Coordinates of C-alpha atoms in Angstrom, one line a residue:
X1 CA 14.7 -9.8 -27.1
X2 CA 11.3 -9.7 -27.4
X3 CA 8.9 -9.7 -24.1
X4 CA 5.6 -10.0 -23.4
X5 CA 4.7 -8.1 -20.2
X6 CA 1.1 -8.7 -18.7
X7 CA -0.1 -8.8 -14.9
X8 CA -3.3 -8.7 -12.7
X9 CA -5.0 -11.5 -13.8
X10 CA -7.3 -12.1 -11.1
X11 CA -8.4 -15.8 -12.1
X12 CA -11.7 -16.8 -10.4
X13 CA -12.9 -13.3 -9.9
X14 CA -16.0 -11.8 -11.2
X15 CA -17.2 -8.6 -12.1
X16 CA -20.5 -7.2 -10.1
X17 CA -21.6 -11.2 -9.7
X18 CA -20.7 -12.0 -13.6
X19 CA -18.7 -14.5 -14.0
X20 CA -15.3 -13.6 -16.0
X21 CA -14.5 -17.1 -16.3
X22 CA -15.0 -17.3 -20.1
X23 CA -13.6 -14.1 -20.1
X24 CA -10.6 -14.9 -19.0
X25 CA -10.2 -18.2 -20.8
X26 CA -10.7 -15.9 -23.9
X27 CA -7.6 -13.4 -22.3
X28 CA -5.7 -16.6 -22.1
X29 CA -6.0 -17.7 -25.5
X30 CA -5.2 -13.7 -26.8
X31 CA -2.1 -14.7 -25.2
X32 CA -0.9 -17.3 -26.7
X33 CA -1.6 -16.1 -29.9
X34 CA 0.5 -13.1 -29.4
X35 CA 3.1 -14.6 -27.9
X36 CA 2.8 -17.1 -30.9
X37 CA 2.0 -14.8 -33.7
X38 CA 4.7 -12.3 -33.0
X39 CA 7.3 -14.5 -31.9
X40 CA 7.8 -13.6 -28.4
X41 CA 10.7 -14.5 -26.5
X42 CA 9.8 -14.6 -23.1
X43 CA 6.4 -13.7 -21.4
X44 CA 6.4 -11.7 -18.1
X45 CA 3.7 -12.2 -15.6
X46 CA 3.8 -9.4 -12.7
X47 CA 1.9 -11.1 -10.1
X48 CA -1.5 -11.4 -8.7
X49 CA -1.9 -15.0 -11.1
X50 CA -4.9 -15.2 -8.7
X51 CA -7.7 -13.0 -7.4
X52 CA -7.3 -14.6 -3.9
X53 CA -5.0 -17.1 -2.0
X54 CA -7.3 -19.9 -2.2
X55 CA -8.3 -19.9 -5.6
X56 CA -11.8 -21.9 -6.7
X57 CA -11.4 -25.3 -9.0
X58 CA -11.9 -23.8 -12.1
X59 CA -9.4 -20.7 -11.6
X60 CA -6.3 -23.3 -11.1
X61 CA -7.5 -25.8 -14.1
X62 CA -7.6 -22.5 -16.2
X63 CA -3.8 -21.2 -15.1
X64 CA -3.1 -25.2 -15.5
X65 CA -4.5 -24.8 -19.6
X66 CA -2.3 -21.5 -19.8
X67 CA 1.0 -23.1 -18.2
X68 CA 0.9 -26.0 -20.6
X69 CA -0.1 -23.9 -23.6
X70 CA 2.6 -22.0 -22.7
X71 CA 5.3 -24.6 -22.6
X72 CA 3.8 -26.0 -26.0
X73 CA 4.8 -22.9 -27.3
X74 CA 8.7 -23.1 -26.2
X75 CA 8.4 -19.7 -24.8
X76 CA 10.0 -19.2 -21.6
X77 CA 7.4 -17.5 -19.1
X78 CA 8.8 -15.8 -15.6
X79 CA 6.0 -15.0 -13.0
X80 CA 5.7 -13.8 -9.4
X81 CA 3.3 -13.8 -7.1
X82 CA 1.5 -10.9 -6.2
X83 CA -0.5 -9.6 -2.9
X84 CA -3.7 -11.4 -3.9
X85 CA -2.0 -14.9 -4.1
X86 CA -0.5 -16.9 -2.2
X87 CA 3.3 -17.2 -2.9
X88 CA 3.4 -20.7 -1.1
X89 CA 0.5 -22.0 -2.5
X90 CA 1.3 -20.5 -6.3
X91 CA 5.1 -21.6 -5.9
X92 CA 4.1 -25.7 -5.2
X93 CA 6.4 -28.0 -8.0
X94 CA 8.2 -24.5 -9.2
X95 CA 11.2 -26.6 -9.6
X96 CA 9.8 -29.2 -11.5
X97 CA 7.4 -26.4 -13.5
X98 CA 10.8 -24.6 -14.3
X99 CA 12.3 -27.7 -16.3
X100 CA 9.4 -26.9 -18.7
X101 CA 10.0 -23.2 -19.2
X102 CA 8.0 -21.7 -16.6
X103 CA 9.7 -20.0 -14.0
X104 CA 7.5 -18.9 -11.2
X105 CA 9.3 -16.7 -8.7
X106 CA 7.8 -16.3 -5.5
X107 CA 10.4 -16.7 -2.7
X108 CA 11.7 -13.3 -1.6
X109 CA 14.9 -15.0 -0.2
X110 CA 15.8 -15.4 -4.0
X111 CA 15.5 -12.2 -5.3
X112 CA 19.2 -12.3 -6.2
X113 CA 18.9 -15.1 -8.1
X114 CA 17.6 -14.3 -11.5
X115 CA 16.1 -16.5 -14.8
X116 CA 18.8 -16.0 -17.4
X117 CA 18.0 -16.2 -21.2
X118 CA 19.1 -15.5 -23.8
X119 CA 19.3 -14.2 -27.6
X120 CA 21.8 -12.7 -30.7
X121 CA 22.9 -10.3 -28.3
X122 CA 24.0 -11.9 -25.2
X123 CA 22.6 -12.9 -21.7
X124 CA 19.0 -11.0 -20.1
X125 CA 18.7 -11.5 -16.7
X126 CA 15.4 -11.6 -15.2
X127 CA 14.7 -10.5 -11.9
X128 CA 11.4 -11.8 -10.0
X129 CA 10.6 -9.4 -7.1
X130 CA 7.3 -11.2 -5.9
X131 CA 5.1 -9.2 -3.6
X132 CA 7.0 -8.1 -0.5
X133 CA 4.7 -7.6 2.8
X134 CA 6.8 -5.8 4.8
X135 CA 6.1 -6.7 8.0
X136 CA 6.6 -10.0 6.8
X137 CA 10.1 -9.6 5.2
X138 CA 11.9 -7.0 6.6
X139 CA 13.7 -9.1 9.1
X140 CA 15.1 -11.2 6.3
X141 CA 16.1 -8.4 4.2
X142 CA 18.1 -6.8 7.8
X143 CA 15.4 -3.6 7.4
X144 CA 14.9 -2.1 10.8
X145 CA 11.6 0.1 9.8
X146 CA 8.7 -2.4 7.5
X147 CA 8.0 0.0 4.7
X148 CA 7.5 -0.7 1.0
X149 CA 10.2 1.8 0.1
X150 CA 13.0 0.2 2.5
X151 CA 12.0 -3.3 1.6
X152 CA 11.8 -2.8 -2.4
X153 CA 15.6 -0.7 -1.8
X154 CA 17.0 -3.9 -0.2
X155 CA 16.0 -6.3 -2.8
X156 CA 17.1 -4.5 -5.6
X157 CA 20.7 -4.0 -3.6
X158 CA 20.7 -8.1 -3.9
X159 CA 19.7 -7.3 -7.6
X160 CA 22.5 -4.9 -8.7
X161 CA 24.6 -7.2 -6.7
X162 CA 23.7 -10.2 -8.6
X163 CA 24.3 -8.4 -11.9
X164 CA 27.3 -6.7 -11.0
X165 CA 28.7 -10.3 -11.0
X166 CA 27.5 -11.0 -14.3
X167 CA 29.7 -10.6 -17.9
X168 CA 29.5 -6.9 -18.8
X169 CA 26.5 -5.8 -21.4
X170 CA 24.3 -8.5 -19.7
X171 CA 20.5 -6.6 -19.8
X172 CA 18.4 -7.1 -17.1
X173 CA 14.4 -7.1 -16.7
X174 CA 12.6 -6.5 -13.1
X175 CA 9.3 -7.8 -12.1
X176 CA 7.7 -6.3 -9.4
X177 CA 4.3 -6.2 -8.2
X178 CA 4.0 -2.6 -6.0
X179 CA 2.4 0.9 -5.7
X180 CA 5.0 3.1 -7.5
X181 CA 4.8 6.6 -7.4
X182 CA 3.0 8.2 -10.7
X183 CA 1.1 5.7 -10.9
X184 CA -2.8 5.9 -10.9
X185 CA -5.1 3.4 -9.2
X186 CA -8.2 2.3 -9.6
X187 CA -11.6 1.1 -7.0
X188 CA -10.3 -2.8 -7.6
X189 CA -6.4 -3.2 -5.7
X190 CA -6.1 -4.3 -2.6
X191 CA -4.9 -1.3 -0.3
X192 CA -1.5 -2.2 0.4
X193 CA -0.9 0.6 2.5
X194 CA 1.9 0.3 5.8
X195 CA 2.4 3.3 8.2
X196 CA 0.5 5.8 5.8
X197 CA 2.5 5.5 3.1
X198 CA 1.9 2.8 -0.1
X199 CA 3.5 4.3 -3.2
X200 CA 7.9 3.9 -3.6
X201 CA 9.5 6.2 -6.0
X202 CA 10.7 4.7 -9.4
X203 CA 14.3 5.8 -8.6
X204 CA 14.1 2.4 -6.2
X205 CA 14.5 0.1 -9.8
X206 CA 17.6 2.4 -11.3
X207 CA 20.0 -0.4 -12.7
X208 CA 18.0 -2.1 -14.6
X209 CA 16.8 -2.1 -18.5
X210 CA 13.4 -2.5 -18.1
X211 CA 10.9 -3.0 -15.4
X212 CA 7.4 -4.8 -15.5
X213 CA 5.0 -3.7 -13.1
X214 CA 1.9 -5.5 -11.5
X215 CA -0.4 -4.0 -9.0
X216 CA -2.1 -1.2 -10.5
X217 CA -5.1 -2.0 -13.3
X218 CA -4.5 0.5 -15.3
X219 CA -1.8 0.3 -18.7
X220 CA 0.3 3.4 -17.6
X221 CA 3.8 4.3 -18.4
X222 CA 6.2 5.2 -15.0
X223 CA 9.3 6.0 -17.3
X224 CA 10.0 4.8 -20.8
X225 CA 11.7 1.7 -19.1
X226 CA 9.4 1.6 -15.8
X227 CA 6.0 0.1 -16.5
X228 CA 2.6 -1.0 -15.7
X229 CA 0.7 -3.7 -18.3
X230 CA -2.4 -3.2 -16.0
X231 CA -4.9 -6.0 -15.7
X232 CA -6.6 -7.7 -18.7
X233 CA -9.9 -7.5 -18.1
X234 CA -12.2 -4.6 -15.8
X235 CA -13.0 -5.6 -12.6
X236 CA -14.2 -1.9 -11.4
X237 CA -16.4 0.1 -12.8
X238 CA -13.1 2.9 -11.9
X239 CA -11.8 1.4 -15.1
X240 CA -14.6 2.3 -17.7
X241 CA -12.1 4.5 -19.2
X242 CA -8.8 2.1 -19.4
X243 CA -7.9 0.5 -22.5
X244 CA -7.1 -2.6 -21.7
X245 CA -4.1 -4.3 -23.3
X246 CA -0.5 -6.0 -22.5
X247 CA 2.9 -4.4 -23.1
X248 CA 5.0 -6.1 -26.1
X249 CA 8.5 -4.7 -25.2
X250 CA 11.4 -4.9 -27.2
X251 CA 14.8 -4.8 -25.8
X252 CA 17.9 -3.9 -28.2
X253 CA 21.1 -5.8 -27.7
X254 CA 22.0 -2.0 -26.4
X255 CA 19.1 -2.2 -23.4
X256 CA 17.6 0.4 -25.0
X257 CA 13.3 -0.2 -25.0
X258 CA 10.2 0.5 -27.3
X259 CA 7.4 -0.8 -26.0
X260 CA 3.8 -1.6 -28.1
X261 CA 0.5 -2.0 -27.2
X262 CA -1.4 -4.9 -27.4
X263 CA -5.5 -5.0 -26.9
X264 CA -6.9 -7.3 -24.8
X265 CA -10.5 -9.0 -25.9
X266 CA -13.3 -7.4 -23.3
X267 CA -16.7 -8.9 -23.1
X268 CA -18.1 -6.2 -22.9
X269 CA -17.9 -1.7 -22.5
X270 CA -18.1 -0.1 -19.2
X271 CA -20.6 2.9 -18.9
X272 CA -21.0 5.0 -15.8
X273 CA -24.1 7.3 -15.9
X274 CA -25.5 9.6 -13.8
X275 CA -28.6 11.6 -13.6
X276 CA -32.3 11.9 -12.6
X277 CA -34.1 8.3 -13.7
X278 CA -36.5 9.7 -16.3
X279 CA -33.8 11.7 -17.6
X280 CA -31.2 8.8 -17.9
X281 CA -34.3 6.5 -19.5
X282 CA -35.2 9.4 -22.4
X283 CA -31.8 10.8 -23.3
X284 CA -30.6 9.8 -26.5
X285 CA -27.1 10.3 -26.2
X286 CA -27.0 7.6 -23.7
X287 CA -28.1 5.0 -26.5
X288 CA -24.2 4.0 -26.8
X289 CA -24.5 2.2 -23.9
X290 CA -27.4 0.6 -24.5
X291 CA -25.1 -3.1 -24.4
X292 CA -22.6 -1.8 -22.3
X293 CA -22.5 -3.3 -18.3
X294 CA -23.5 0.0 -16.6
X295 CA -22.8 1.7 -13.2
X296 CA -26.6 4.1 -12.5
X297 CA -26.2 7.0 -9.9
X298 CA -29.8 8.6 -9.6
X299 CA -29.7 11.8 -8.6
X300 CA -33.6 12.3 -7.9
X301 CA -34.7 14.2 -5.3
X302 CA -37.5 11.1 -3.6
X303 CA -36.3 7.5 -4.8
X304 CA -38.4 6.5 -7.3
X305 CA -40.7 3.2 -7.9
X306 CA -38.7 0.2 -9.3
X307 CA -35.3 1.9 -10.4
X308 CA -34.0 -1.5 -11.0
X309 CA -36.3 -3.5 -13.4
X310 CA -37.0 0.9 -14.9
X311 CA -33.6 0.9 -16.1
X312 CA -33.1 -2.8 -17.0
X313 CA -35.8 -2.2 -20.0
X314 CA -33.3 0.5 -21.5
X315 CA -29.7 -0.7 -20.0
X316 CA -30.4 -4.5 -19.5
X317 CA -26.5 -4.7 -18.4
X318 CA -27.0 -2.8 -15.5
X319 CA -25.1 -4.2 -13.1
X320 CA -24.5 -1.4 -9.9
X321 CA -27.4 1.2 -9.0
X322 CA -26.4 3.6 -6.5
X323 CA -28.5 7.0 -5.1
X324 CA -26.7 10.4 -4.6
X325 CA -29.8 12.7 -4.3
X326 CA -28.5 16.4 -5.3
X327 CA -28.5 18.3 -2.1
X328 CA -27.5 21.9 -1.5
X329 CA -24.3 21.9 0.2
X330 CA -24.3 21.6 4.1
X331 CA -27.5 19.9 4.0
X332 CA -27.5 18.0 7.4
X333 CA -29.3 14.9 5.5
X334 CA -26.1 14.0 3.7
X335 CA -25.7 10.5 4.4
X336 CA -22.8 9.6 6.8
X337 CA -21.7 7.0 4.1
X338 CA -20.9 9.6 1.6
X339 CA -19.0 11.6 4.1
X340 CA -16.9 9.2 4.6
X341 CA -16.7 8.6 0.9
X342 CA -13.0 8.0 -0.4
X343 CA -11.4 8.3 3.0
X344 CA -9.0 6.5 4.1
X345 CA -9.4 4.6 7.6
X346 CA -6.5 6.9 9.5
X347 CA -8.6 9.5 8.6
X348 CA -11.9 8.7 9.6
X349 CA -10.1 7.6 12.9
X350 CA -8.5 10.9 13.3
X351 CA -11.6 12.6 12.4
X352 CA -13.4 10.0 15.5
X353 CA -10.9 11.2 17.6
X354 CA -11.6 15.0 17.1
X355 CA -15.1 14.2 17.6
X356 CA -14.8 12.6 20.6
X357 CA -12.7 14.7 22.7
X358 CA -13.1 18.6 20.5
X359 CA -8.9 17.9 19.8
X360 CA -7.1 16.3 17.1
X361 CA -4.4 13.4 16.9
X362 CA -1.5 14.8 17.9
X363 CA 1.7 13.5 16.0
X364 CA 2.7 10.6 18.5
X365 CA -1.4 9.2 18.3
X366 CA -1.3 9.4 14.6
X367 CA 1.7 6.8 14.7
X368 CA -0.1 5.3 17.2
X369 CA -3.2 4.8 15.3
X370 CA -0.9 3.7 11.7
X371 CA 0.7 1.5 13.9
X372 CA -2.1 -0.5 15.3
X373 CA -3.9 -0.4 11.4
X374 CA -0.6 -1.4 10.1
X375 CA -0.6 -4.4 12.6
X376 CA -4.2 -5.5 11.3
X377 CA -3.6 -5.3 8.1
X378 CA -0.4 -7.4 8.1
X379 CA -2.1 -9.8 10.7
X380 CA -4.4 -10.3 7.9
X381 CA -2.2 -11.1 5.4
X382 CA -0.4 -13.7 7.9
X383 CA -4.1 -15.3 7.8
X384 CA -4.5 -15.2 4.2
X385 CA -1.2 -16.4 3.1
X386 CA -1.3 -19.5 5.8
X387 CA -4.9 -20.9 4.8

């Protein structure tokens, strides 16, 4: 069986203020011409549909063109919903949608109950794990601790259950949208952190034949059967180096896997340069870039006059201008917003708490303090998702 394994779309988000709209409707349509072209035989979407559970107008009319270009085709498509939709909202009419081939998964009560298709070989089962907020589902699933580890463990028990019923040599595919260990992540996920911990190991998805990540932005190979398709398009300038692209994975009437790469159109190259302004406007190894959307650090010593419209004439993509002026180490004028650059909140809060009193956290107020950003976070996502 042939699969198409893509995630992270992010419909209705935009890059630095541009609007990916058109960008992607274009992704859309690479889809469907894949899936066409080299007779797919199911597509696999691994979550985040949407870049936020309200989604605007144009963002549902678009996965509204994709559903029914889809079904046009006659290829079955299986989709979850990920920790930027929401799994209510995204699952409205999923039983009536399914009659037409597209089988959106988002209630975690029916993890054990799996899409089955299948081809020359016999039966695939497909397994939609849709984003699971622990906090939120760890009562269902009988987990007495809400961590992604122990929630992802009890619904692949009802997984390998389910299949364990099944006729022997029946291959199975899991789609999951999660942080899994090995994996690298970029500036653009959500922080799905609970109790300090975000990332499960990939031991949690033994079982199964293959398994289609979502989450993480970037392409990237777990194990030969554990995998990320990473988003479509950039929505970070952290992804300037990713190749963006879908996985096109086939899986032999043995479960065994080989898995292709398949480019994704982008509008447009990232660039990320760095340097004093007059230096960044003369060099001529920077001319590459010239029509790429750029990311400017300036490292001059005194900001200089008009930065901006300066670097515009050269780069007129520049989207993101930031200042880092080089500074001998320990100078006290380091700005407090680059000491707290790339740390997480428990640790700033630690770090507030050993300036406050001249002590650390001991280990009891560290839980403390993941507790009570745990409950915020989830608190949050209780807001989202009920909008």
């Amino acid at each position: 069986m042939r699969i198409l394994h893509t995630s992270d779309w992010h419909l209705g988000r935009s890059f630095h203020r541009v609007n990916m709209l058109g960008a992607q409707a274009e992704f859309i349509g690479r889809l469907v011409s894949v899936a066409r072209e080299r007779e797919v035989d199911a597509v696999v979407v691994s979550g985040d549909v949407y870049d936020r559970a309200v989604p605007p107008l144009a963002a549902v009319e678009l996965f509204d063109d994709a559903l029914h270009r889809l079904a046009g085709l006659g290829v079955p498509t299986v989709m979850i919903s990920g920790n930027h939709d929401s799994a209510r909202r995204l699952g409205v009419g999923a039983g009536l949608i399914d009659r037409a081939g597209i089988h959106l998964r988002t209630d975690p009560t029916a993890i054990g109950t799996p899409v089955v298709l299948r081809d020359a070989f016999g039966d695939v089962a497909f397994y939609g794990l849709p984003y699971l907020e622990p906090a939120l589902v760890k009562d269902a699933f009988g987990v007495e601790k809400a961590g992604h580890e122990s929630v992802l463990a009890a619904a692949m028990d009802r997984v390998r259950a389910d299949l364990a019923t099944r006729a022997e040599g029946t291959r199975s595919v899991v789609l999951a949208h999660a942080f899994v260990t090995g994996g690298e992540a970029s500036d653009s996920e959500r922080d799905i952190t609970v109790g300090g911990v975000a990332a499960v190991p990939s031991g949690v998805f033994d079982g199964v034949d293959y398994v289609a990540l979502g989450h993480l932005h970037g392409c990237q190979t777990i194990t030969e059967r554990v995998r990320y398709s990473g988003s479509p398009l950039p929505y970070s300038f952290s992804e300037a180096d990713h190749r963006k692209s879908m996985w096109l994975v086939d899986l032999a009437g043995d479960g065994s896997v080989t898995a292709e790469r398949v480019d994704c159109p982008v509008p447009r190259a990232l660039a990320r340069i760095r340097g004093a302004l007059e230096e960044l406007l003369a060099d001529p190894g920077l001319a590459r870039h010239e029509d790429a959307w750029v990311e400017a650090t300036l490292t001059d010593a005194v900001r200089p006059a008009d930065p901006m419209a300066r670097l515009t004439e050269r780069f007129p993509h520049t989207l993101s201008l930031t200042f880092d002026p080089e500074r001998p180490s320990g100078d006290p004028d380091v700005t407090y917003a680059r000491r707290l650059a790339g740390r997480a909140d428990q640790e700033i809060a630690e770090d507030f708490v050993l300036h406050v009193r001249g002590a650390g956290a001991d280990e009891h107020e560290r839980g403390v303090l993941r507790d009570a950003f745990d409950a915020v976070r989830a608190d949050e996502t209780v807001r989202e998702v009920a909008r």
